[in-house]
XYZ file of C-alpha atoms in Angstrom:
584
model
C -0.289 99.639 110.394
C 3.406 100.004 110.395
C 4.754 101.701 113.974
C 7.236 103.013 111.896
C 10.257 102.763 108.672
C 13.570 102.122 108.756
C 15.192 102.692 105.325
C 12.136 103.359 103.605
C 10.840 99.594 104.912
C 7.653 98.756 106.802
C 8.014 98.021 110.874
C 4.715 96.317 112.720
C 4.889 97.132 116.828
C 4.880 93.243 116.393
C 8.163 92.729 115.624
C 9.391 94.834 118.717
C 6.523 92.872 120.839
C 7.828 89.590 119.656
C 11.322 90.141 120.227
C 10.825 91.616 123.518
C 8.436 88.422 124.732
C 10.966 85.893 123.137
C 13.754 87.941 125.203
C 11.906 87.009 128.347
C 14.012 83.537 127.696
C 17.397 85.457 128.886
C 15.349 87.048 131.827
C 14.482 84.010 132.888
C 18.310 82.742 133.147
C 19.654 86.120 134.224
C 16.903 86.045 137.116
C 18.281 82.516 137.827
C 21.769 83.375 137.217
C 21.528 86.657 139.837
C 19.342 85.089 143.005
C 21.508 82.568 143.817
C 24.230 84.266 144.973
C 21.763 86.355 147.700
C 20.193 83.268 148.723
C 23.681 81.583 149.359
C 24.064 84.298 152.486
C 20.319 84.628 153.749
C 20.135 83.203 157.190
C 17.426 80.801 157.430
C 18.714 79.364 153.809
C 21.885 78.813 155.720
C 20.077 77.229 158.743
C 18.403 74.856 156.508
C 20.682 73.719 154.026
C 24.371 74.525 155.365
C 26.337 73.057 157.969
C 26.193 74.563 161.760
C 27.591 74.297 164.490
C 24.887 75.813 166.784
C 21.951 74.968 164.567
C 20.104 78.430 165.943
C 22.792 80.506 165.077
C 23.213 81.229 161.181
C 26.690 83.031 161.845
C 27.873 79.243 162.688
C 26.679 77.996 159.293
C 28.880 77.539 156.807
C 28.600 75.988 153.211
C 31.369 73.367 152.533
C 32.940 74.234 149.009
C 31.397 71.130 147.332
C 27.750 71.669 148.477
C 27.859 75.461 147.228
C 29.622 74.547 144.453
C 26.623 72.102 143.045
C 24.035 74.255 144.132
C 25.062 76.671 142.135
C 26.768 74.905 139.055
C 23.840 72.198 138.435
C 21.963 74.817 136.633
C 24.987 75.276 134.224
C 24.615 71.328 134.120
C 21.029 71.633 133.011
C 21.677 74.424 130.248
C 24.370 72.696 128.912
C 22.370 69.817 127.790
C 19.563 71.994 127.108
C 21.407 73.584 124.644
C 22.041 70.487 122.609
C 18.419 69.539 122.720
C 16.619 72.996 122.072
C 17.117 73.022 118.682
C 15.533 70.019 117.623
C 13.074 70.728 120.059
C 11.914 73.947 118.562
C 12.016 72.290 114.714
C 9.624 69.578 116.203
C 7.404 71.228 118.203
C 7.860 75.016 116.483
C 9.708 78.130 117.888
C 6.542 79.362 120.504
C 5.213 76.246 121.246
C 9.123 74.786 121.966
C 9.450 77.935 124.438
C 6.263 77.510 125.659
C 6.963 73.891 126.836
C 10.117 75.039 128.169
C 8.672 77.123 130.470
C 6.204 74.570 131.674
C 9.505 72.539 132.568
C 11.360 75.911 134.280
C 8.690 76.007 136.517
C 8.776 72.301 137.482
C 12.798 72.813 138.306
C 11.099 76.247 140.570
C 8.318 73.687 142.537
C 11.027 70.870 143.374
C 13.019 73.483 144.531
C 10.715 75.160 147.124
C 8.894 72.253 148.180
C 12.116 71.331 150.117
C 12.414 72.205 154.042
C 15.942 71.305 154.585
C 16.971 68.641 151.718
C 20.160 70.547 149.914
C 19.894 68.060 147.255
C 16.844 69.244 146.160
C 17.930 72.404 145.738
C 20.631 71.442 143.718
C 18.407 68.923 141.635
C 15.192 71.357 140.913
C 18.249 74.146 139.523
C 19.503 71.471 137.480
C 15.390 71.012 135.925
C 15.408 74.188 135.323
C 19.089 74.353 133.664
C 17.630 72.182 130.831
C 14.848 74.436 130.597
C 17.037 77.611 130.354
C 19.440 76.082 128.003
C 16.616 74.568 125.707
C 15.441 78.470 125.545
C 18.657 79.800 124.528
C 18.778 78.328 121.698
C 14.806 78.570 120.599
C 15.038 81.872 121.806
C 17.952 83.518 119.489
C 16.559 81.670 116.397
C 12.800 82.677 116.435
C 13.777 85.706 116.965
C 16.552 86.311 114.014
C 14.141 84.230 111.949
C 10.904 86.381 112.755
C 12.424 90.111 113.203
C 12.364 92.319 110.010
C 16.045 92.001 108.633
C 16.458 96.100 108.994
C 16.711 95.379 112.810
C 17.387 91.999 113.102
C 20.576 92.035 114.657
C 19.381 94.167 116.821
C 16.279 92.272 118.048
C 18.509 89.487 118.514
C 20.518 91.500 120.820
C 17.783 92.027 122.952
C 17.819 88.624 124.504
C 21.995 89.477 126.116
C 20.458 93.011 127.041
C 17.086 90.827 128.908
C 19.900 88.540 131.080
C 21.706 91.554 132.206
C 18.224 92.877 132.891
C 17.191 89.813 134.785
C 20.339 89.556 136.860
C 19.390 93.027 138.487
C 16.023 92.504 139.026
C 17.025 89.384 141.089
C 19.152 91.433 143.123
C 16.738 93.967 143.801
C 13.892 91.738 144.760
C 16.461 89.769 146.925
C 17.043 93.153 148.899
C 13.440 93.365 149.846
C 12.531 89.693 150.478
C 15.504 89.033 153.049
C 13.911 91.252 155.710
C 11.492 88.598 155.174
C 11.303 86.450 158.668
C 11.619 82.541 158.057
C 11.834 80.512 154.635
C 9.928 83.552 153.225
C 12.975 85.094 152.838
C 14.533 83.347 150.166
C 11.266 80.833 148.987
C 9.578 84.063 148.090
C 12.977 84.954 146.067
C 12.533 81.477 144.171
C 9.213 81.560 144.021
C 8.664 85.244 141.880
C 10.862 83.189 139.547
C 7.075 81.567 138.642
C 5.909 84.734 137.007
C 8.550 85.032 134.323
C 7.926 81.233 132.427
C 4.056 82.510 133.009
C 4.672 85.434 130.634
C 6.600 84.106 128.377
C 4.990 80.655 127.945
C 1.262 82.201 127.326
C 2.337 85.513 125.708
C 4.436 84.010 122.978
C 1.566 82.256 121.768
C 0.261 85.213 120.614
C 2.805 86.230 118.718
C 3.761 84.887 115.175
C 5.295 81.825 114.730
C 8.558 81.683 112.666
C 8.342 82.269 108.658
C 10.833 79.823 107.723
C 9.492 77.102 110.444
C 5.749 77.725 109.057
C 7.401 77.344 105.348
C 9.414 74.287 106.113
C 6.351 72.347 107.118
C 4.521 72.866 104.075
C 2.201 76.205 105.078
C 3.401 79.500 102.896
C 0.138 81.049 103.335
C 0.369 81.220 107.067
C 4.206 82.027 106.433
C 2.895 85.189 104.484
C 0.745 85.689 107.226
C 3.572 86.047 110.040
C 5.630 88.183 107.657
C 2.918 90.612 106.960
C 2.513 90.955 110.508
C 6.278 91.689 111.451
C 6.254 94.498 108.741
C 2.455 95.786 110.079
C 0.937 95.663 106.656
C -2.745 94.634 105.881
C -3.559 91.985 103.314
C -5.838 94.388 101.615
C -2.822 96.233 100.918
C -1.717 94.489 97.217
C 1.970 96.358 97.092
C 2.379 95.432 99.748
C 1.617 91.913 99.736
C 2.707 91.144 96.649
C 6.240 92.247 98.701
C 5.718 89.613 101.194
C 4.759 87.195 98.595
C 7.863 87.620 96.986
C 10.006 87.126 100.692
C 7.949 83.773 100.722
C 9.322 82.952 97.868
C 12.965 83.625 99.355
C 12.578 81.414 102.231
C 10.990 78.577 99.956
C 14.285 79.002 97.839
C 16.730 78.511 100.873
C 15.125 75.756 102.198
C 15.300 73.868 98.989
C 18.406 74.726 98.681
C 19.274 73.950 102.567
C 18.033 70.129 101.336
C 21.154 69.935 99.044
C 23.663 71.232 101.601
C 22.561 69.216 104.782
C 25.429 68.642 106.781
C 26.115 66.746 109.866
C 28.052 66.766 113.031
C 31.068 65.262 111.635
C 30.887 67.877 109.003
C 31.873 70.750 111.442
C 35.283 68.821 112.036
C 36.562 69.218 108.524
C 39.383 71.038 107.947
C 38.004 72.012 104.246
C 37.057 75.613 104.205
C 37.991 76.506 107.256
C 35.216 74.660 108.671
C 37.270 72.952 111.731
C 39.218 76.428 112.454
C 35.887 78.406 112.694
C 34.217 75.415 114.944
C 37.571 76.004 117.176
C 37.158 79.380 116.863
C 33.870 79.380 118.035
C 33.792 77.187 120.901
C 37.104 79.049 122.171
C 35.577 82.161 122.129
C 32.592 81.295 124.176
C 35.041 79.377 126.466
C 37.165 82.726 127.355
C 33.403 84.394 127.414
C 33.270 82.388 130.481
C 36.750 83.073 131.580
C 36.526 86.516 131.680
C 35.554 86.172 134.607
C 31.980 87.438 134.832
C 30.216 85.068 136.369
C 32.872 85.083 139.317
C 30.920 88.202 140.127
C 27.550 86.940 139.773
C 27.326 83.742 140.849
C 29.463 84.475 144.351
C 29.392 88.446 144.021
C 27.378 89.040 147.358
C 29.986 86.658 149.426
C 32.640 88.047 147.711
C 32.219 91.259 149.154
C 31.193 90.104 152.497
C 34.273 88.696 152.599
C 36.462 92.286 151.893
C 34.325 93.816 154.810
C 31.561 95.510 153.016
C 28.422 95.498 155.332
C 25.792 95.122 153.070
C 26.674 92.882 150.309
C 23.435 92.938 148.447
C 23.692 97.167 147.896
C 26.479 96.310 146.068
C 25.804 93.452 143.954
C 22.888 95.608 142.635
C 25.557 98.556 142.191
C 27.018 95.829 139.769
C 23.913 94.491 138.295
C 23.326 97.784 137.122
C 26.126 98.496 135.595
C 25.586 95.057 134.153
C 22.224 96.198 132.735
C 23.221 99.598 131.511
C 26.663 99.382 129.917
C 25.028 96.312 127.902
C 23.115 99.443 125.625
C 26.237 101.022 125.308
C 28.181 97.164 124.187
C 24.931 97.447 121.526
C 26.291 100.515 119.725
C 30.147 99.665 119.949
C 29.942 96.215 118.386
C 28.153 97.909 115.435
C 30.182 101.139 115.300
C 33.703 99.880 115.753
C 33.583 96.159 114.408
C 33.840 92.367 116.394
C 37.997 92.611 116.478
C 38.899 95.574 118.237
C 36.193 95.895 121.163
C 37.084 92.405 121.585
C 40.982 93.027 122.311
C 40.180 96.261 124.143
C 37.567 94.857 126.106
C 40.303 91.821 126.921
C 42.806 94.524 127.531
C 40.689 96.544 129.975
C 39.099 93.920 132.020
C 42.731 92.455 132.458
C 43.775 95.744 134.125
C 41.048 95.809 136.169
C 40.865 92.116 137.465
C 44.761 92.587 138.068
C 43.787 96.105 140.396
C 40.734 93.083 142.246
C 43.271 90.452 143.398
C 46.845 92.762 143.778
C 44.716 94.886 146.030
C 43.047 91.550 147.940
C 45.828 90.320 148.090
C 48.264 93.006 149.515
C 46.048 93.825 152.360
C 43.646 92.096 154.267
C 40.203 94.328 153.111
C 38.226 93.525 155.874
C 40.622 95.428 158.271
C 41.233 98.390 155.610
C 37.883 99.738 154.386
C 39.988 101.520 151.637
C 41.279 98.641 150.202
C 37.473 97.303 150.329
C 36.242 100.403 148.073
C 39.109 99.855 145.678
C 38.056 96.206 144.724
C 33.965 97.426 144.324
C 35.815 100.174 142.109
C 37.684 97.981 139.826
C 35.298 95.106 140.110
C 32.610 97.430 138.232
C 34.855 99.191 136.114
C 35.736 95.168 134.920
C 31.666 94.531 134.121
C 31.606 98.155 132.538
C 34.707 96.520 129.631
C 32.803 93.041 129.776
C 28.861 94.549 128.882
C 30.423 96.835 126.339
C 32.043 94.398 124.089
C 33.015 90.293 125.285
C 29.144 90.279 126.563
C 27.004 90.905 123.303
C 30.191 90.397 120.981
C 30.524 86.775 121.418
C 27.185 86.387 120.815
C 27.218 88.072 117.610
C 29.904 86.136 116.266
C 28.547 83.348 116.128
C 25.802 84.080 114.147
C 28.173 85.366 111.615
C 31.351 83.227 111.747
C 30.117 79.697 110.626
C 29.283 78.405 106.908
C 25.261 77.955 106.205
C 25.826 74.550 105.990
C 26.975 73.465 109.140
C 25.643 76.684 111.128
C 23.129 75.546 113.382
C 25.363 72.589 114.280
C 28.457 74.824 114.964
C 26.488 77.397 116.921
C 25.217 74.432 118.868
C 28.461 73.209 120.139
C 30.049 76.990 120.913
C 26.974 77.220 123.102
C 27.614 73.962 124.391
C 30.832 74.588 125.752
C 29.981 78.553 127.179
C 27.495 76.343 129.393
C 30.242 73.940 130.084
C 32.655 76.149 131.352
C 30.027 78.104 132.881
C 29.652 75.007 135.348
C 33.053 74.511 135.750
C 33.891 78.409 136.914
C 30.513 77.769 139.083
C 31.547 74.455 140.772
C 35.155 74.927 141.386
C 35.196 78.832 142.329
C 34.532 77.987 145.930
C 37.588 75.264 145.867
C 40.230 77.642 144.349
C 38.582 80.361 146.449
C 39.404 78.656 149.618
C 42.893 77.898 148.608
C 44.347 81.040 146.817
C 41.612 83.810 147.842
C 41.894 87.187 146.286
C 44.400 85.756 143.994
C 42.102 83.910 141.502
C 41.518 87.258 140.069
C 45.310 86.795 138.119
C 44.021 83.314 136.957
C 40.971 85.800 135.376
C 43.264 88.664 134.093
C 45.853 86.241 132.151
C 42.902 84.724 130.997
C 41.654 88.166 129.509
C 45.044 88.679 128.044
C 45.044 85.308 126.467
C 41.513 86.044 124.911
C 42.408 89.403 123.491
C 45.591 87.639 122.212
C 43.743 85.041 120.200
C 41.101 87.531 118.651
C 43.928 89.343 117.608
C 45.529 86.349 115.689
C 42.789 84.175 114.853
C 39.164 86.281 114.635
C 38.617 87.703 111.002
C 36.353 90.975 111.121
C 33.271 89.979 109.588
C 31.221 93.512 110.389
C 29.396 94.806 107.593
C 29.563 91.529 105.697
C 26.573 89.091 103.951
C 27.463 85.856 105.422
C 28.526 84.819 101.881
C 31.347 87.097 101.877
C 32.424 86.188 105.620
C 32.919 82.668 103.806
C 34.943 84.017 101.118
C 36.909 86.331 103.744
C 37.763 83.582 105.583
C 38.974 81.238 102.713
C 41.153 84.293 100.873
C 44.985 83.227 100.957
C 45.778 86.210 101.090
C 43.618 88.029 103.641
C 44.797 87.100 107.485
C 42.724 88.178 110.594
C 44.933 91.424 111.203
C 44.210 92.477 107.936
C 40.461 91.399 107.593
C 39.895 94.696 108.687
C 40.679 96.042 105.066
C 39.807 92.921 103.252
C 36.324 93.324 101.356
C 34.247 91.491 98.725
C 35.093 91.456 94.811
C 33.684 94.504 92.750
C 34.653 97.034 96.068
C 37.873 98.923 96.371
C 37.489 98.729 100.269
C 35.829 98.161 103.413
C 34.508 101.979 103.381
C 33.396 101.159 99.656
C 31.241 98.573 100.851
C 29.471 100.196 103.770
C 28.795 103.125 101.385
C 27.261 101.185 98.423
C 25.203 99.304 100.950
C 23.655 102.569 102.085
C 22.687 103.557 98.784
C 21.302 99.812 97.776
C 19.003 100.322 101.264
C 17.966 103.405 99.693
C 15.921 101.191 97.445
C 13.874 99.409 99.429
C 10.006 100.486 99.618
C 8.687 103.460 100.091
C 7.494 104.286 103.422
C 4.170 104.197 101.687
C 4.136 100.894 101.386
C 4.182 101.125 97.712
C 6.950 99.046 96.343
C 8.780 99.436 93.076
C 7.592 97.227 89.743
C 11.083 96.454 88.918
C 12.367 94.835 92.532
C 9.652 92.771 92.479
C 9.931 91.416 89.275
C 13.569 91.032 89.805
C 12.696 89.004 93.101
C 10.612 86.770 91.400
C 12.563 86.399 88.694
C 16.244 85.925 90.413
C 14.146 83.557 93.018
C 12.840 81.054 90.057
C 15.726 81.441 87.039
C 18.375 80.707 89.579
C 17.028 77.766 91.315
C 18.246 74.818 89.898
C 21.731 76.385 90.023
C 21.481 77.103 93.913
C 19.492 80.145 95.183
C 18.662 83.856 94.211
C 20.167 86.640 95.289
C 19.055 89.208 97.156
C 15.776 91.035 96.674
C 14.994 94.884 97.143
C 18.496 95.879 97.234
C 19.324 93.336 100.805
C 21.969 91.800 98.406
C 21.769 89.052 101.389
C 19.975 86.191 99.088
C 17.768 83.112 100.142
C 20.980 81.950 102.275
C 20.577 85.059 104.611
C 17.125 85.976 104.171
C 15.766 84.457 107.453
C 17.951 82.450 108.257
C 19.414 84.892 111.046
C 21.920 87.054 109.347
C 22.753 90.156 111.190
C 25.013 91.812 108.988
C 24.126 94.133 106.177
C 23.244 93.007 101.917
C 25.513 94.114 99.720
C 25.452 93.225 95.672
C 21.965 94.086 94.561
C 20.394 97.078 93.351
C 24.102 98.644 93.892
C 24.946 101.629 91.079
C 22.285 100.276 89.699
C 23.722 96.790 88.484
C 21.779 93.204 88.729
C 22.587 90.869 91.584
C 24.234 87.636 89.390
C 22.925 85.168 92.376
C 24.542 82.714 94.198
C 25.191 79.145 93.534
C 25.227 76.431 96.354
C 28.845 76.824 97.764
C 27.424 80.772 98.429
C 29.629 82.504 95.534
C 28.545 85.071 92.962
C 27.593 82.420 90.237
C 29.271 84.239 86.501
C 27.509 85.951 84.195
């Protein structure tokens, strides 16, 4: 039975349950991402694996910039060739049984690294096993999920897996509070080893879960397709309506992936400069660059001996005063991005973290904080008040956009290589913080805030606002002359006098959908079936029960709203296969 309706349409508790176990992917790197930094200052970690002077005394240990540097960075290493191999992985092996074997392979990185006694290498070697692992399962994870979820939540499904990193960050500092009282190698193997738990979940819970639609339909099984759709919405199969609904959704994935045949692209195809293909692969991979150079990770890869450093005597109480923060501002970046649009949270955000970063290092700088405990509070101040601006809008937006920036043709690829180079500049921050550290101190947080600035800068001139657009019109949006990306804003499809026009008429066309008792209207369905068969040798349908978001968006992850069909009542004309209304 359906747990409950959103616009009239059926919801199973399986779509929440599936999105929420896939998530467990980005608690799995945010646990990662979060420990490392506490286990970089526990004493007998130091003993082992840093260098001392009196080897019984941890206060004369000290990490030399290059060995903390690749203990922490291999893991960004690992993901970033993870990321380039997840995808394939999951079309070979299938979305839960991809994750599944990913977490098989986490857990080896986990073993190698506590089977070490005082081996640094290993370390550094079993986080860079478990990088591919993590990077392999952020791209699996994203796409099940935006292929399995019910499209009248999808994109918010999808955002589940930012919200579960945040989530897993805090955790890790808030077990790593608890286990450093631990005497011995307890204290940070028991850290590493909880780590075990989270592939455990994941791997053998998402196996009971459906697998993905459009993966089942690709290899040649629709009835098992039908089978993972009717689950999602919670409807029986002795329920005919509503069956006959899902049928028809089927169909609409079949369509698109016959249609996906005639379009495949490859990699050389995202470097062509026709349609704006090369600007939005740029665009992409620069904004997941300045994701990284926000600054962010400054804070939680090196967070707990950053503020040992400025005096504060228990490090760990605060990182977990940023985790959560982290954690709880990311609900709040949930509703901005989808009330106020991608462009201006992004240039605010870039704004208000610039301020903020600027208050960090001018204050770090001016006076030494570990002699004036004010100065020390001022820098936890402004460091949190920065991770409040980055959860709220450059932490879930980037994220978003690039699920809705790229042609259908060359999406996968392109998302591939902006994730690609988040991960590589992830590493980079990671291995070279403790370098630049060392030789300009509070001051890196300028290099941070001018990079804000620049980010907000090129959103401003270069990022076309592609809220409440099908991914069809995003395309045209972005090849229009005449629109430019500070007047996107305003810019909306043919046959609407405005942005506001469009949201509107999109309302009413959800209005459409079936009714909450699962009975579904005569008409739609015929007009599915119809649309889904008459327009198929010209490219694909258009949308079905008034989604207006055709085969092209259907499952294939699109997280912004339909718009042409069912609307005032008029016929969607379809779409042929360079995504444009086809005439009538």
């Amino acid at each position: 039975m359906p747990l409950f309706y959103m616009h009239g349409m059926p919801i199973g508790g399986t779509a929440i349950m599936l999105a929420l176990m896939a998530s467990m992917g980005g608690f799995i790197f945010g646990y990662d991402t979060g420990q490392i930094s506490d286990i970089l200052i526990m004493e007998d970690f130091k003993l082992r694996f840093a260098t001392c002077s009196n080897p019984v005394d941890h206060n004369t240990c000290e990490f030399s910039t290059v060995r903390s540097g690749l203990i922490v960075s291999l893991l960004s290493i690992g993901t970033l060739a993870g990321a380039l191999i997840g995808a394939p992985t999951a079309d070979r092996l299938g979305r839960r049984y991809a994750m599944t074997s990913e977490c098989v392979l986490f857990c080896v990185g986990v073993i190698i690294q506590l089977t070490t006694t005082h081996v640094w290498q290993q370390i550094a070697v079993g986080r860079l096993v478990s990088g591919l692992a993590v990077g392999a399962l952020s791209a699996a994870v994203p796409m099940y999920q935006a292929e399995t979820a019910p499209t009248q939540i999808r994109g918010t499904l999808t955002a589940t897996y930012q919200l579960f990193i945040t989530l897993g960050i805090l955790v890790a500092y808030c077990i790593a509070i608890g286990t450093r009282e631990i005497s011995g190698a307890g204290s940070w193997r028991t850290l590493i080893g909880i780590g075990l738990i989270w592939p455990f979940i994941l791997g053998v819970g998402i196996l009971f879960m459906p697998e993905s639609p459009r993966w089942l339909a690709a290899h040649g099984h629709p009835e098992k397709a039908a089978h993972s759709i009717a689950r999602a919405y919670g409807v029986k199969k002795s329920d005919e309506q509503a069956n006959r609904f899902v049928r028809a959704e089927v169909d609409e994935i079949v369509n698109q992936l016959e249609h996906e045949k005639m379009i495949k692209a490859g990699w050389i195809d995202c470097f062509k400069p026709r349609n704006k293909t090369l600007y939005r692969t740029l665009l992409g991979m620069t904004l997941q660059s300045f994701q990284q150079l926000t600054g962010a990770n400054y804070f939680f890869y090196y967070g707990a001996t950053v503020f040992q450093s400025v005096g504060i005597q228990d490090s760990f109480v605060t990182q977990i005063i940023l985790g959560a923060v982290n954690f709880v501002c990311t609900f709040g970046g949930l509703y901005v991005m989808e009330r106020f649009g991608r462009r201006w949270p992004l240039i605010i955000g870039g704004i208000w973290q610039s301020i903020w970063l600027f208050v960090f290092a001018a204050a770090g700088t001016a006076k030494d904080p570990t002699t004036n405990p004010n100065i020390g509070k001022l820098m936890i101040v402004s460091a949190c008040l920065f991770i409040l601006g980055y959860a709220m809008t450059w932490a879930p937006g980037v994220w978003i956009l690039i699920g809705e920036t790229f042609p259908t043709r060359t999406r996968a690829k392109q998302g591939a290589l902006s994730t690609a180079s988040n991960w590589l500049w992830n590493f980079l921050i990671a291995f070279f913080t403790p370098f630049i550290v060392s030789a300009i101190d509070f001051r890196y947080g300028f290099v941070f805030a001018a990079c804000n600035l620049t980010g907000a800068l090129i959103v401003y001139f270069f990022l076309y606002e592609s809220s409440d657009l099908s991914l069809e019109s995003v395309d045209d949006m972005y090849n229009d002359p005449k629109c430019k990306p500070w007047t996107s804003t305003k810019w909306a499809p043919v046959g609407y006098s405005s942005r506001y026009d469009l949201v509107e008429q999109t309302k009413a066309a959800q209005a459409r959908k079936p009714l909450e008792s699962g009975a579904i209207e005569e008409k739609q369905i015929e007009h599915a079936g119809a649309t889904g068969n008459e327009k198929k040798e010209q490219g694909y349908g258009g949308g079905m029960n008034g989604t207006g978001n055709g085969v092209a968006n259907g499952r294939g992850g699109d997280i912004g709203a339909g718009t042409n069909a069912y609307t005032n009542g008029t016929n969607d004309p379809g779409l042929g296969p360079d995504g444009r209304p086809i005439p009538v």
